[in-house]
mmCIF file of C-alpha atoms and ligand atoms in Angstrom:
data_model
loop_
_atom_site.group_PDB
_atom_site.id
_atom_site.type_symbol
_atom_site.label_atom_id
_atom_site.label_comp_id
_atom_site.label_asym_id
_atom_site.label_seq_id
_atom_site.Cartn_x
_atom_site.Cartn_y
_atom_site.Cartn_z
ATOM 1 C CA MET A 51 12.292 230.466 -0.268
ATOM 2 C CA ASN A 52 14.994 228.300 1.463
ATOM 3 C CA ILE A 53 13.926 225.651 3.860
ATOM 4 C CA ALA A 54 15.898 227.245 6.856
ATOM 5 C CA THR A 55 13.524 230.469 6.129
ATOM 6 C CA GLN A 56 10.262 228.338 5.784
ATOM 7 C CA ALA A 57 10.798 226.705 8.853
ATOM 8 C CA VAL A 58 11.174 229.852 11.357
ATOM 9 C CA GLN A 59 7.843 231.399 9.407
ATOM 10 C CA ILE A 60 5.659 228.537 10.553
ATOM 11 C CA GLY A 61 2.791 230.381 12.385
ATOM 12 C CA LEU A 62 4.025 233.548 12.050
ATOM 13 C CA GLU A 63 1.028 234.894 9.972
ATOM 14 C CA TRP A 64 -1.786 233.615 11.946
ATOM 15 C CA ASP A 65 -2.594 235.973 14.360
ATOM 16 C CA SER A 66 -2.940 239.341 12.654
ATOM 17 C CA ARG A 67 -5.219 240.679 15.122
ATOM 18 C CA THR A 68 -2.775 241.174 17.663
ATOM 19 C CA GLY A 69 0.789 240.439 15.420
ATOM 20 C CA ALA A 70 1.685 237.682 17.583
ATOM 21 C CA VAL A 71 5.053 236.121 16.394
ATOM 22 C CA THR A 72 3.975 232.674 17.373
ATOM 23 C CA VAL A 73 0.588 231.188 16.631
ATOM 24 C CA PRO A 74 -1.927 231.217 19.995
ATOM 25 C CA ILE A 75 -2.539 227.911 21.420
ATOM 26 C CA TYR A 76 -6.287 227.564 20.490
ATOM 27 C CA GLN A 77 -7.039 225.003 23.318
ATOM 28 C CA THR A 78 -10.895 224.882 22.443
ATOM 29 C CA ALA A 79 -12.880 221.924 21.172
ATOM 30 C CA THR A 80 -15.430 223.778 19.511
ATOM 31 C CA PHE A 81 -16.215 227.298 17.482
ATOM 32 C CA ARG A 82 -19.431 229.308 17.819
ATOM 33 C CA HIS A 83 -21.373 229.731 14.737
ATOM 34 C CA PRO A 84 -21.915 233.423 13.742
ATOM 35 C CA GLY A 85 -25.331 232.689 12.179
ATOM 36 C CA LEU A 86 -27.319 229.776 10.694
ATOM 37 C CA GLY A 87 -25.641 227.727 8.336
ATOM 38 C CA GLN A 88 -22.549 229.835 8.703
ATOM 39 C CA SER A 89 -19.146 229.101 9.860
ATOM 40 C CA THR A 90 -15.646 231.169 10.836
ATOM 41 C CA GLY A 91 -13.917 228.008 9.291
ATOM 42 C CA TYR A 92 -13.922 226.417 12.443
ATOM 43 C CA ASP A 93 -16.457 224.340 13.769
ATOM 44 C CA TYR A 94 -14.738 221.491 15.862
ATOM 45 C CA SER A 95 -11.349 220.872 16.535
ATOM 46 C CA ARG A 96 -11.071 217.299 15.192
ATOM 47 C CA SER A 97 -11.904 218.790 11.714
ATOM 48 C CA GLY A 98 -9.771 221.994 12.042
ATOM 49 C CA ASN A 99 -8.115 223.460 14.794
ATOM 50 C CA PRO A 100 -5.906 226.943 13.824
ATOM 51 C CA THR A 101 -2.802 225.662 15.802
ATOM 52 C CA ARG A 102 -2.624 222.639 14.139
ATOM 53 C CA GLN A 103 -3.490 224.041 11.003
ATOM 54 C CA SER A 104 -0.647 226.217 11.502
ATOM 55 C CA LEU A 105 2.024 222.976 11.919
ATOM 56 C CA GLU A 106 -0.159 221.326 9.229
ATOM 57 C CA ALA A 107 0.526 224.365 6.682
ATOM 58 C CA GLY A 108 3.988 224.778 7.731
ATOM 59 C CA ILE A 109 5.221 220.937 7.114
ATOM 60 C CA ALA A 110 3.412 220.862 3.253
ATOM 61 C CA ARG A 111 5.272 223.863 2.905
ATOM 62 C CA LEU A 112 8.815 222.376 3.839
ATOM 63 C CA ASP A 113 7.868 219.516 1.731
ATOM 64 C CA GLY A 114 6.363 221.514 -1.193
ATOM 65 C CA ALA A 115 2.739 219.557 -0.512
ATOM 66 C CA ALA A 116 -0.513 220.373 -1.296
ATOM 67 C CA ARG A 117 -1.344 219.743 2.184
ATOM 68 C CA GLY A 118 -0.067 218.536 5.618
ATOM 69 C CA PHE A 119 -1.876 216.544 8.116
ATOM 70 C CA ALA A 120 -0.980 216.334 12.340
ATOM 71 C CA TYR A 121 -1.720 213.223 13.846
ATOM 72 C CA SER A 122 -1.177 212.315 17.729
ATOM 73 C CA SER A 123 1.438 210.054 16.813
ATOM 74 C CA GLY A 124 4.007 208.682 13.920
ATOM 75 C CA MET A 125 2.001 205.427 14.314
ATOM 76 C CA ALA A 126 -1.463 207.544 14.199
ATOM 77 C CA ALA A 127 -0.378 208.744 11.023
ATOM 78 C CA ILE A 128 0.853 205.393 9.494
ATOM 79 C CA THR A 129 -2.864 204.013 10.584
ATOM 80 C CA SER A 130 -4.688 206.833 9.103
ATOM 81 C CA ILE A 131 -2.653 206.332 5.427
ATOM 82 C CA LEU A 132 -3.093 202.567 5.592
ATOM 83 C CA LEU A 133 -6.790 203.132 5.801
ATOM 84 C CA LEU A 134 -6.624 204.194 2.172
ATOM 85 C CA PHE A 135 -6.302 200.420 1.449
ATOM 86 C CA LYS A 136 -8.943 197.880 1.377
ATOM 87 C CA GLN A 137 -9.068 194.282 2.108
ATOM 88 C CA GLY A 138 -7.044 192.226 -0.125
ATOM 89 C CA ASP A 139 -4.901 194.966 -1.043
ATOM 90 C CA HIS A 140 -1.107 194.308 -0.849
ATOM 91 C CA LEU A 141 1.442 196.318 0.006
ATOM 92 C CA ILE A 142 5.587 195.997 -0.246
ATOM 93 C CA VAL A 143 7.459 197.069 2.403
ATOM 94 C CA THR A 144 10.789 197.961 3.508
ATOM 95 C CA GLU A 145 12.455 194.823 5.259
ATOM 96 C CA ASP A 146 14.295 196.700 8.143
ATOM 97 C CA LEU A 147 11.817 198.760 8.967
ATOM 98 C CA TYR A 148 10.874 200.414 12.064
ATOM 99 C CA GLY A 149 9.581 197.944 14.806
ATOM 100 C CA GLY A 150 6.430 199.566 15.594
ATOM 101 C CA THR A 151 5.304 199.909 12.184
ATOM 102 C CA TYR A 152 6.041 195.992 11.434
ATOM 103 C CA ARG A 153 4.077 195.007 14.533
ATOM 104 C CA LEU A 154 1.058 197.494 13.334
ATOM 105 C CA PHE A 155 1.349 195.769 10.057
ATOM 106 C CA GLU A 156 1.653 191.975 10.542
ATOM 107 C CA GLN A 157 -0.315 192.078 13.928
ATOM 108 C CA ILE A 158 -3.226 194.552 13.250
ATOM 109 C CA PHE A 159 -3.951 195.224 9.449
ATOM 110 C CA SER A 160 -3.164 191.766 7.945
ATOM 111 C CA GLN A 161 -6.281 191.054 10.440
ATOM 112 C CA TYR A 162 -8.124 193.271 8.210
ATOM 113 C CA GLY A 163 -7.066 191.563 5.043
ATOM 114 C CA LEU A 164 -4.244 193.722 3.999
ATOM 115 C CA GLU A 165 -1.109 191.775 2.661
ATOM 116 C CA PHE A 166 2.618 192.727 2.842
ATOM 117 C CA THR A 167 6.061 191.844 1.586
ATOM 118 C CA TYR A 168 9.153 192.979 3.177
ATOM 119 C CA LEU A 169 12.260 193.070 0.971
ATOM 120 C CA ASP A 170 15.443 195.412 0.612
ATOM 121 C CA THR A 171 13.581 198.489 -0.720
ATOM 122 C CA SER A 172 17.221 199.612 -1.702
ATOM 123 C CA ASP A 173 17.176 197.162 -4.500
ATOM 124 C CA CYS A 174 14.483 198.113 -6.911
ATOM 125 C CA GLN A 175 14.687 194.762 -9.148
ATOM 126 C CA LEU A 176 13.497 193.119 -5.926
ATOM 127 C CA VAL A 177 10.722 195.601 -5.601
ATOM 128 C CA GLU A 178 9.700 195.352 -9.269
ATOM 129 C CA ALA A 179 9.853 191.309 -9.240
ATOM 130 C CA ALA A 180 7.434 191.413 -6.299
ATOM 131 C CA ILE A 181 4.669 193.299 -7.450
ATOM 132 C CA ARG A 182 1.646 191.379 -7.964
ATOM 133 C CA PRO A 183 -1.907 192.288 -9.693
ATOM 134 C CA ASN A 184 -3.238 193.211 -5.927
ATOM 135 C CA THR A 185 -0.302 195.677 -4.888
ATOM 136 C CA LYS A 186 -1.390 198.754 -4.409
ATOM 137 C CA GLY A 187 1.220 200.102 -2.158
ATOM 138 C CA LEU A 188 5.020 200.767 -1.677
ATOM 139 C CA PHE A 189 5.553 201.787 1.935
ATOM 140 C CA VAL A 190 9.179 202.747 2.204
ATOM 141 C CA GLU A 191 11.787 203.996 4.813
ATOM 142 C CA SER A 192 13.775 206.902 3.024
ATOM 143 C CA LEU A 193 17.041 205.755 5.402
ATOM 144 C CA THR A 194 16.085 202.749 7.314
ATOM 145 C CA ASN A 195 16.255 201.554 10.537
ATOM 146 C CA PRO A 196 18.564 200.768 12.144
ATOM 147 C CA LEU A 197 20.741 199.455 9.237
ATOM 148 C CA LEU A 198 20.532 202.829 7.672
ATOM 149 C CA LYS A 199 19.755 201.244 3.943
ATOM 150 C CA VAL A 200 19.345 204.023 1.486
ATOM 151 C CA ALA A 201 16.123 203.578 -1.076
ATOM 152 C CA ASP A 202 16.050 205.639 -4.496
ATOM 153 C CA ILE A 203 13.079 207.045 -3.900
ATOM 154 C CA ARG A 204 13.225 208.857 -7.730
ATOM 155 C CA ALA A 205 12.978 205.426 -9.280
ATOM 156 C CA LEU A 206 10.900 203.538 -6.706
ATOM 157 C CA ALA A 207 8.477 206.398 -7.513
ATOM 158 C CA ALA A 208 8.779 205.914 -10.933
ATOM 159 C CA ILE A 209 8.167 201.879 -10.752
ATOM 160 C CA ALA A 210 5.101 202.838 -8.179
ATOM 161 C CA LYS A 211 3.547 205.729 -11.040
ATOM 162 C CA GLU A 212 4.011 203.004 -13.920
ATOM 163 C CA ARG A 213 1.737 200.639 -12.146
ATOM 164 C CA GLY A 214 -0.771 202.519 -10.599
ATOM 165 C CA ILE A 215 0.579 202.120 -6.993
ATOM 166 C CA LEU A 216 0.784 204.923 -4.273
ATOM 167 C CA CYS A 217 4.467 205.145 -3.108
ATOM 168 C CA ILE A 218 4.575 206.372 0.533
ATOM 169 C CA VAL A 219 7.961 207.388 2.332
ATOM 170 C CA ASP A 220 8.660 207.348 6.093
ATOM 171 C CA ASN A 221 11.385 209.991 5.691
ATOM 172 C CA THR A 222 11.541 210.151 9.655
ATOM 173 C CA PHE A 223 14.755 210.323 9.419
ATOM 174 C CA LEU A 224 16.170 212.578 7.104
ATOM 175 C CA THR A 225 13.022 215.000 7.357
ATOM 176 C CA PRO A 226 12.351 217.788 4.529
ATOM 177 C CA TYR A 227 15.512 219.118 5.389
ATOM 178 C CA LEU A 228 18.009 216.433 4.218
ATOM 179 C CA LEU A 229 15.376 214.843 1.555
ATOM 180 C CA LYS A 230 12.036 216.031 -0.062
ATOM 181 C CA VAL A 231 10.253 212.640 -1.263
ATOM 182 C CA LEU A 232 7.659 214.545 -2.947
ATOM 183 C CA ASP A 233 9.797 216.424 -4.910
ATOM 184 C CA LEU A 234 11.151 212.971 -6.385
ATOM 185 C CA GLY A 235 8.088 211.769 -7.400
ATOM 186 C CA ALA A 236 6.842 209.884 -4.054
ATOM 187 C CA ASP A 237 2.646 210.827 -3.194
ATOM 188 C CA ILE A 238 2.951 210.565 0.442
ATOM 189 C CA ALA A 239 5.837 211.766 3.171
ATOM 190 C CA LEU A 240 5.459 210.812 6.816
ATOM 191 C CA TYR A 241 6.890 211.517 9.753
ATOM 192 C CA SER A 242 6.923 210.597 13.334
ATOM 193 C CA GLY A 243 7.542 214.321 14.172
ATOM 194 C CA SER A 244 8.502 212.893 17.515
ATOM 195 C CA LYS A 245 11.873 212.718 16.375
ATOM 196 C CA TYR A 246 13.905 215.721 14.160
ATOM 197 C CA LEU A 247 10.835 217.546 13.568
ATOM 198 C CA SER A 248 10.174 218.481 16.910
ATOM 199 C CA GLY A 249 13.487 217.708 17.688
ATOM 200 C CA HIS A 250 13.700 218.152 21.732
ATOM 201 C CA ASN A 251 12.340 214.507 22.986
ATOM 202 C CA ASP A 252 9.391 216.315 24.345
ATOM 203 C CA THR A 253 6.296 215.795 22.179
ATOM 204 C CA ILE A 254 4.969 212.491 20.416
ATOM 205 C CA CYS A 255 3.610 213.833 17.174
ATOM 206 C CA GLY A 256 2.857 212.422 13.653
ATOM 207 C CA LEU A 257 2.801 214.237 10.390
ATOM 208 C CA VAL A 258 2.270 213.406 6.790
ATOM 209 C CA THR A 259 2.341 215.630 3.605
ATOM 210 C CA VAL A 260 0.336 214.795 0.299
ATOM 211 C CA LYS A 261 1.599 216.114 -3.221
ATOM 212 C CA ASP A 262 -1.588 215.576 -5.129
ATOM 213 C CA PRO A 263 -4.917 217.987 -3.984
ATOM 214 C CA ALA A 264 -7.425 214.804 -4.827
ATOM 215 C CA LEU A 265 -5.386 212.521 -2.427
ATOM 216 C CA ALA A 266 -4.747 214.824 0.073
ATOM 217 C CA GLU A 267 -8.697 215.059 0.209
ATOM 218 C CA ARG A 268 -8.856 211.455 0.712
ATOM 219 C CA VAL A 269 -6.357 211.890 3.340
ATOM 220 C CA TYR A 270 -7.956 214.583 5.357
ATOM 221 C CA PHE A 271 -11.186 212.529 5.347
ATOM 222 C CA HIS A 272 -9.652 209.559 6.909
ATOM 223 C CA GLN A 273 -7.605 211.881 9.497
ATOM 224 C CA ASN A 274 -11.299 213.480 10.493
ATOM 225 C CA GLY A 275 -12.946 210.250 10.513
ATOM 226 C CA ALA A 276 -10.563 208.062 12.507
ATOM 227 C CA GLY A 277 -9.597 210.949 14.198
ATOM 228 C CA ALA A 278 -6.131 210.641 15.708
ATOM 229 C CA VAL A 279 -5.360 214.504 15.150
ATOM 230 C CA LEU A 280 -2.676 216.205 17.066
ATOM 231 C CA GLY A 281 -3.725 218.357 20.514
ATOM 232 C CA PRO A 282 -3.372 221.934 20.023
ATOM 233 C CA GLN A 283 -0.469 222.188 22.765
ATOM 234 C CA ASP A 284 1.575 219.387 21.070
ATOM 235 C CA SER A 285 1.047 221.097 17.658
ATOM 236 C CA TRP A 286 2.684 223.850 19.045
ATOM 237 C CA LEU A 287 5.554 222.384 20.678
ATOM 238 C CA THR A 288 6.216 220.935 17.077
ATOM 239 C CA ILE A 289 6.223 224.350 15.773
ATOM 240 C CA ARG A 290 8.211 225.442 18.009
ATOM 241 C CA GLY A 291 10.827 222.762 17.474
ATOM 242 C CA MET A 292 10.723 223.165 13.613
ATOM 243 C CA LYS A 293 11.951 226.494 13.987
ATOM 244 C CA THR A 294 15.442 225.523 14.579
ATOM 245 C CA LEU A 295 15.195 222.192 12.422
ATOM 246 C CA THR A 296 17.778 223.051 10.026
ATOM 247 C CA ILE A 297 20.740 224.248 12.372
ATOM 248 C CA ARG A 298 19.952 221.462 14.753
ATOM 249 C CA LEU A 299 20.454 218.806 11.898
ATOM 250 C CA ASP A 300 23.640 220.584 10.625
ATOM 251 C CA ARG A 301 25.366 220.251 14.143
ATOM 252 C CA GLN A 302 23.883 216.891 14.537
ATOM 253 C CA GLN A 303 25.621 215.524 11.274
ATOM 254 C CA GLN A 304 28.952 217.154 11.861
ATOM 255 C CA ASN A 305 28.829 215.267 15.406
ATOM 256 C CA ALA A 306 27.357 212.176 13.496
ATOM 257 C CA GLU A 307 30.269 212.506 11.132
ATOM 258 C CA ARG A 308 33.106 212.739 13.504
ATOM 259 C CA ILE A 309 31.687 210.225 15.810
ATOM 260 C CA ALA A 310 31.431 207.695 12.765
ATOM 261 C CA ARG A 311 34.983 208.335 11.959
ATOM 262 C CA TRP A 312 36.125 207.937 15.458
ATOM 263 C CA LEU A 313 34.089 204.641 15.623
ATOM 264 C CA GLU A 314 35.819 203.061 12.468
ATOM 265 C CA SER A 315 39.113 203.636 13.963
ATOM 266 C CA ASN A 316 37.954 202.170 17.115
ATOM 267 C CA PRO A 317 39.589 198.593 17.565
ATOM 268 C CA HIS A 318 36.581 197.265 19.572
ATOM 269 C CA VAL A 319 34.036 198.295 16.672
ATOM 270 C CA THR A 320 33.966 195.639 13.856
ATOM 271 C CA ARG A 321 31.116 197.624 11.948
ATOM 272 C CA VAL A 322 29.788 201.071 11.331
ATOM 273 C CA PHE A 323 26.870 202.333 9.179
ATOM 274 C CA TYR A 324 26.738 206.118 8.980
ATOM 275 C CA PRO A 325 25.637 206.731 5.140
ATOM 276 C CA GLY A 326 28.289 209.830 5.329
ATOM 277 C CA LEU A 327 31.148 207.538 5.056
ATOM 278 C CA GLU A 328 32.472 207.049 1.573
ATOM 279 C CA ASN A 329 32.372 203.076 1.950
ATOM 280 C CA HIS A 330 28.630 202.827 3.151
ATOM 281 C CA PRO A 331 26.684 201.133 0.113
ATOM 282 C CA GLY A 332 24.057 204.182 0.011
ATOM 283 C CA HIS A 333 26.707 207.222 0.120
ATOM 284 C CA ASP A 334 26.412 208.218 -3.451
ATOM 285 C CA LEU A 335 22.880 207.515 -3.745
ATOM 286 C CA MET A 336 22.318 209.683 -0.777
ATOM 287 C CA LYS A 337 24.810 212.485 -2.173
ATOM 288 C CA ALA A 338 23.016 212.797 -5.425
ATOM 289 C CA GLN A 339 19.197 212.605 -4.507
ATOM 290 C CA GLY A 340 19.663 214.318 -0.699
ATOM 291 C CA LYS A 341 21.332 217.019 1.260
ATOM 292 C CA GLY A 342 23.083 215.347 3.858
ATOM 293 C CA PHE A 343 23.251 211.902 5.607
ATOM 294 C CA GLY A 344 21.272 212.597 8.851
ATOM 295 C CA ALA A 345 22.803 211.774 12.229
ATOM 296 C CA MET A 346 21.925 208.303 13.189
ATOM 297 C CA ILE A 347 24.740 205.664 13.412
ATOM 298 C CA ALA A 348 24.789 202.060 13.980
ATOM 299 C CA PHE A 349 27.819 200.129 15.001
ATOM 300 C CA GLU A 350 28.596 196.664 16.024
ATOM 301 C CA VAL A 351 30.796 196.216 18.988
ATOM 302 C CA ALA A 352 33.080 193.155 19.510
ATOM 303 C CA THR A 353 31.534 191.374 22.188
ATOM 304 C CA PRO A 354 28.306 191.324 23.801
ATOM 305 C CA GLU A 355 29.831 192.513 27.110
ATOM 306 C CA LEU A 356 30.811 195.947 25.217
ATOM 307 C CA VAL A 357 27.376 196.340 24.455
ATOM 308 C CA GLU A 358 26.698 196.375 28.244
ATOM 309 C CA LYS A 359 29.200 198.669 29.150
ATOM 310 C CA LEU A 360 28.386 201.067 26.957
ATOM 311 C CA LEU A 361 24.657 201.209 27.582
ATOM 312 C CA LEU A 362 25.316 201.258 31.181
ATOM 313 C CA LYS A 363 28.559 203.197 31.951
ATOM 314 C CA THR A 364 28.131 206.466 29.103
ATOM 315 C CA GLU A 365 27.188 209.080 31.453
ATOM 316 C CA LEU A 366 26.291 211.840 29.041
ATOM 317 C CA ILE A 367 24.972 209.841 26.422
ATOM 318 C CA SER A 368 21.217 208.477 27.742
ATOM 319 C CA PHE A 369 20.376 204.766 27.342
ATOM 320 C CA ALA A 370 17.010 205.796 26.090
ATOM 321 C CA GLU A 371 14.632 204.814 22.684
ATOM 322 C CA SER A 372 13.861 207.270 20.177
ATOM 323 C CA LEU A 373 15.925 209.371 18.166
ATOM 324 C CA GLY A 374 16.114 212.857 16.885
ATOM 325 C CA GLY A 375 16.522 215.016 19.724
ATOM 326 C CA VAL A 376 19.092 217.321 20.857
ATOM 327 C CA GLU A 377 20.177 214.862 23.412
ATOM 328 C CA THR A 378 22.367 212.073 22.183
ATOM 329 C CA LEU A 379 20.673 208.585 22.714
ATOM 330 C CA ILE A 380 22.390 205.272 22.461
ATOM 331 C CA THR A 381 19.832 202.109 21.755
ATOM 332 C CA PHE A 382 20.079 198.592 21.653
ATOM 333 C CA PRO A 383 17.659 197.599 18.778
ATOM 334 C CA ALA A 384 17.333 193.558 19.179
ATOM 335 C CA VAL A 385 15.789 194.045 22.918
ATOM 336 C CA GLN A 386 14.626 197.375 21.963
ATOM 337 C CA THR A 387 12.558 199.195 19.150
ATOM 338 C CA HIS A 388 13.011 195.490 17.254
ATOM 339 C CA ALA A 389 12.069 193.318 19.749
ATOM 340 C CA ASP A 390 8.488 192.507 17.955
ATOM 341 C CA ILE A 391 10.535 191.077 15.242
ATOM 342 C CA GLU A 392 11.123 187.564 15.323
ATOM 343 C CA PRO A 393 14.635 186.743 16.608
ATOM 344 C CA GLU A 394 15.652 184.392 13.116
ATOM 345 C CA LYS A 395 14.183 187.546 11.489
ATOM 346 C CA ARG A 396 16.502 189.865 13.131
ATOM 347 C CA GLU A 397 19.626 187.890 12.776
ATOM 348 C CA LEU A 398 19.308 187.719 8.902
ATOM 349 C CA LEU A 399 18.435 191.471 8.808
ATOM 350 C CA GLY A 400 21.939 191.996 11.120
ATOM 351 C CA ILE A 401 20.093 193.243 14.135
ATOM 352 C CA ASN A 402 22.312 190.974 15.938
ATOM 353 C CA ASN A 403 23.019 191.362 20.016
ATOM 354 C CA ARG A 404 26.209 193.402 19.276
ATOM 355 C CA LEU A 405 24.374 195.674 17.668
ATOM 356 C CA LEU A 406 23.805 199.727 18.776
ATOM 357 C CA ARG A 407 22.380 202.331 17.340
ATOM 358 C CA LEU A 408 22.949 206.108 18.060
ATOM 359 C CA SER A 409 21.037 209.177 17.849
ATOM 360 C CA VAL A 410 23.416 211.843 17.837
ATOM 361 C CA GLY A 411 22.659 215.145 19.598
ATOM 362 C CA ILE A 412 24.012 218.683 19.549
ATOM 363 C CA GLU A 413 26.177 218.585 22.189
ATOM 364 C CA ASP A 414 29.889 219.021 21.560
ATOM 365 C CA ALA A 415 30.961 216.179 19.957
ATOM 366 C CA ASP A 416 34.598 215.697 21.871
ATOM 367 C CA ASP A 417 32.811 215.491 25.145
ATOM 368 C CA LEU A 418 30.652 212.769 23.414
ATOM 369 C CA ILE A 419 33.485 210.886 21.931
ATOM 370 C CA ALA A 420 34.987 211.170 25.657
ATOM 371 C CA ASP A 421 31.863 209.489 27.054
ATOM 372 C CA LEU A 422 32.339 206.603 24.587
ATOM 373 C CA GLU A 423 35.893 206.254 25.544
ATOM 374 C CA LYS A 424 35.429 206.060 28.989
ATOM 375 C CA ALA A 425 32.530 203.552 28.600
ATOM 376 C CA PHE A 426 34.472 201.098 26.512
ATOM 377 C CA ALA A 427 37.425 201.795 28.892
ATOM 378 C CA SER A 428 35.460 201.006 32.103
ATOM 379 C CA GLU A 429 35.454 198.047 34.312
ATOM 380 C CA ALA A 430 32.469 195.563 33.513
HETATM 381 C C1 LIG B 176 9.486 206.782 15.824
HETATM 382 C C2 LIG B 176 9.318 206.538 14.341
HETATM 383 C C3 LIG B 176 7.683 205.874 14.205
HETATM 384 C C4 LIG B 176 6.524 206.020 15.028
HETATM 385 O O1 LIG B 176 6.675 207.392 15.758
HETATM 386 P P1 LIG B 176 5.770 207.750 17.012
HETATM 387 O O2 LIG B 176 5.848 209.250 16.985
HETATM 388 O O3 LIG B 176 7.153 207.100 18.007
HETATM 389 O O4 LIG B 176 4.274 207.052 17.043
HETATM 390 C C5 LIG B 176 7.879 205.787 12.657
HETATM 391 N N1 LIG B 176 8.765 205.403 12.041
HETATM 392 C C6 LIG B 176 10.005 205.806 12.301
HETATM 393 C C7 LIG B 176 11.161 205.546 11.507
HETATM 394 C C8 LIG B 176 10.482 206.112 13.580
HETATM 395 O O5 LIG B 176 11.397 206.432 13.833
#
């Protein structure tokens, strides 16, 4: 079944008693037992809640996974997955990583004896060369943040499999609609559901899918044990968002391509990073492994003054963190999402004080371009 259909079907099967077409919000902490030693299948909502399970089954279906899991945030999902590792384990990680993930690894998990090496995971040889006897995990962003480098998931998953390393992919920027990382060989896919999956900038949520049933059982043990589960209201909102995932992303991609080409021809813009542009180094790989290029654009303007104009003088486009929603947002990675990375390291990665990031929404592309044009032309 096509993913557009699967997405709409989420939650539809749940309430056979009334035939409700959306899953009910089971706002309950606990469940009555029918008898001694008996259970309806539900005992306590941390361990299992029907609304959350409907979402979990839905994301699993979209990714072709054995099971799915929903957490209270993307960071909670990543934390729960990192609990699969133990003291002394080493992980190889994408270098231009989501800032919050970098902070979690460097300032929290490093205190528990996990070791991390950051490198350009779009270069498989670098990854292979960094493997040590204690390397147990490969943590990759399928499309990096903010510079939109593309990782060859099939090749990385093959390297990981050969060495008995767990291959984990943060596929937030692409979603199962544009890239099915489990089909390409990854063991675990994870998502900040706060972004494209819920899609309306109204929910914080994390999602995980796992291919192997035995590994899924371990992930469930940690989800229930550590307990950062998604509540039923937010599970319901995420399901509602996911039903329109494919049409939102189709429109967002169309808009992103128009805007990227417009930015490329703009004399105030010195560089444009969008994998849908033929000159992007990951363009061919994206075309080969996925179904699209996403709707995130990074671009560098000629002067820091232009940064200020774009952030403050755009009107339709909001100056705000986050991404993936229907509204177009503009961010300044060096001081927002990537503030926790040391300045020298940031500069080295290319996250400088002239770099901006756009999360393109579903508005009319001409209106968005007119908004940018007006901001570029405004008085400082
Ligand atoms: C937002 C984001 C996260 C963190 O997710 P939250 O839902 O904000 O906790 C992790 N990875 C990527 C790529 C993100 O964009």
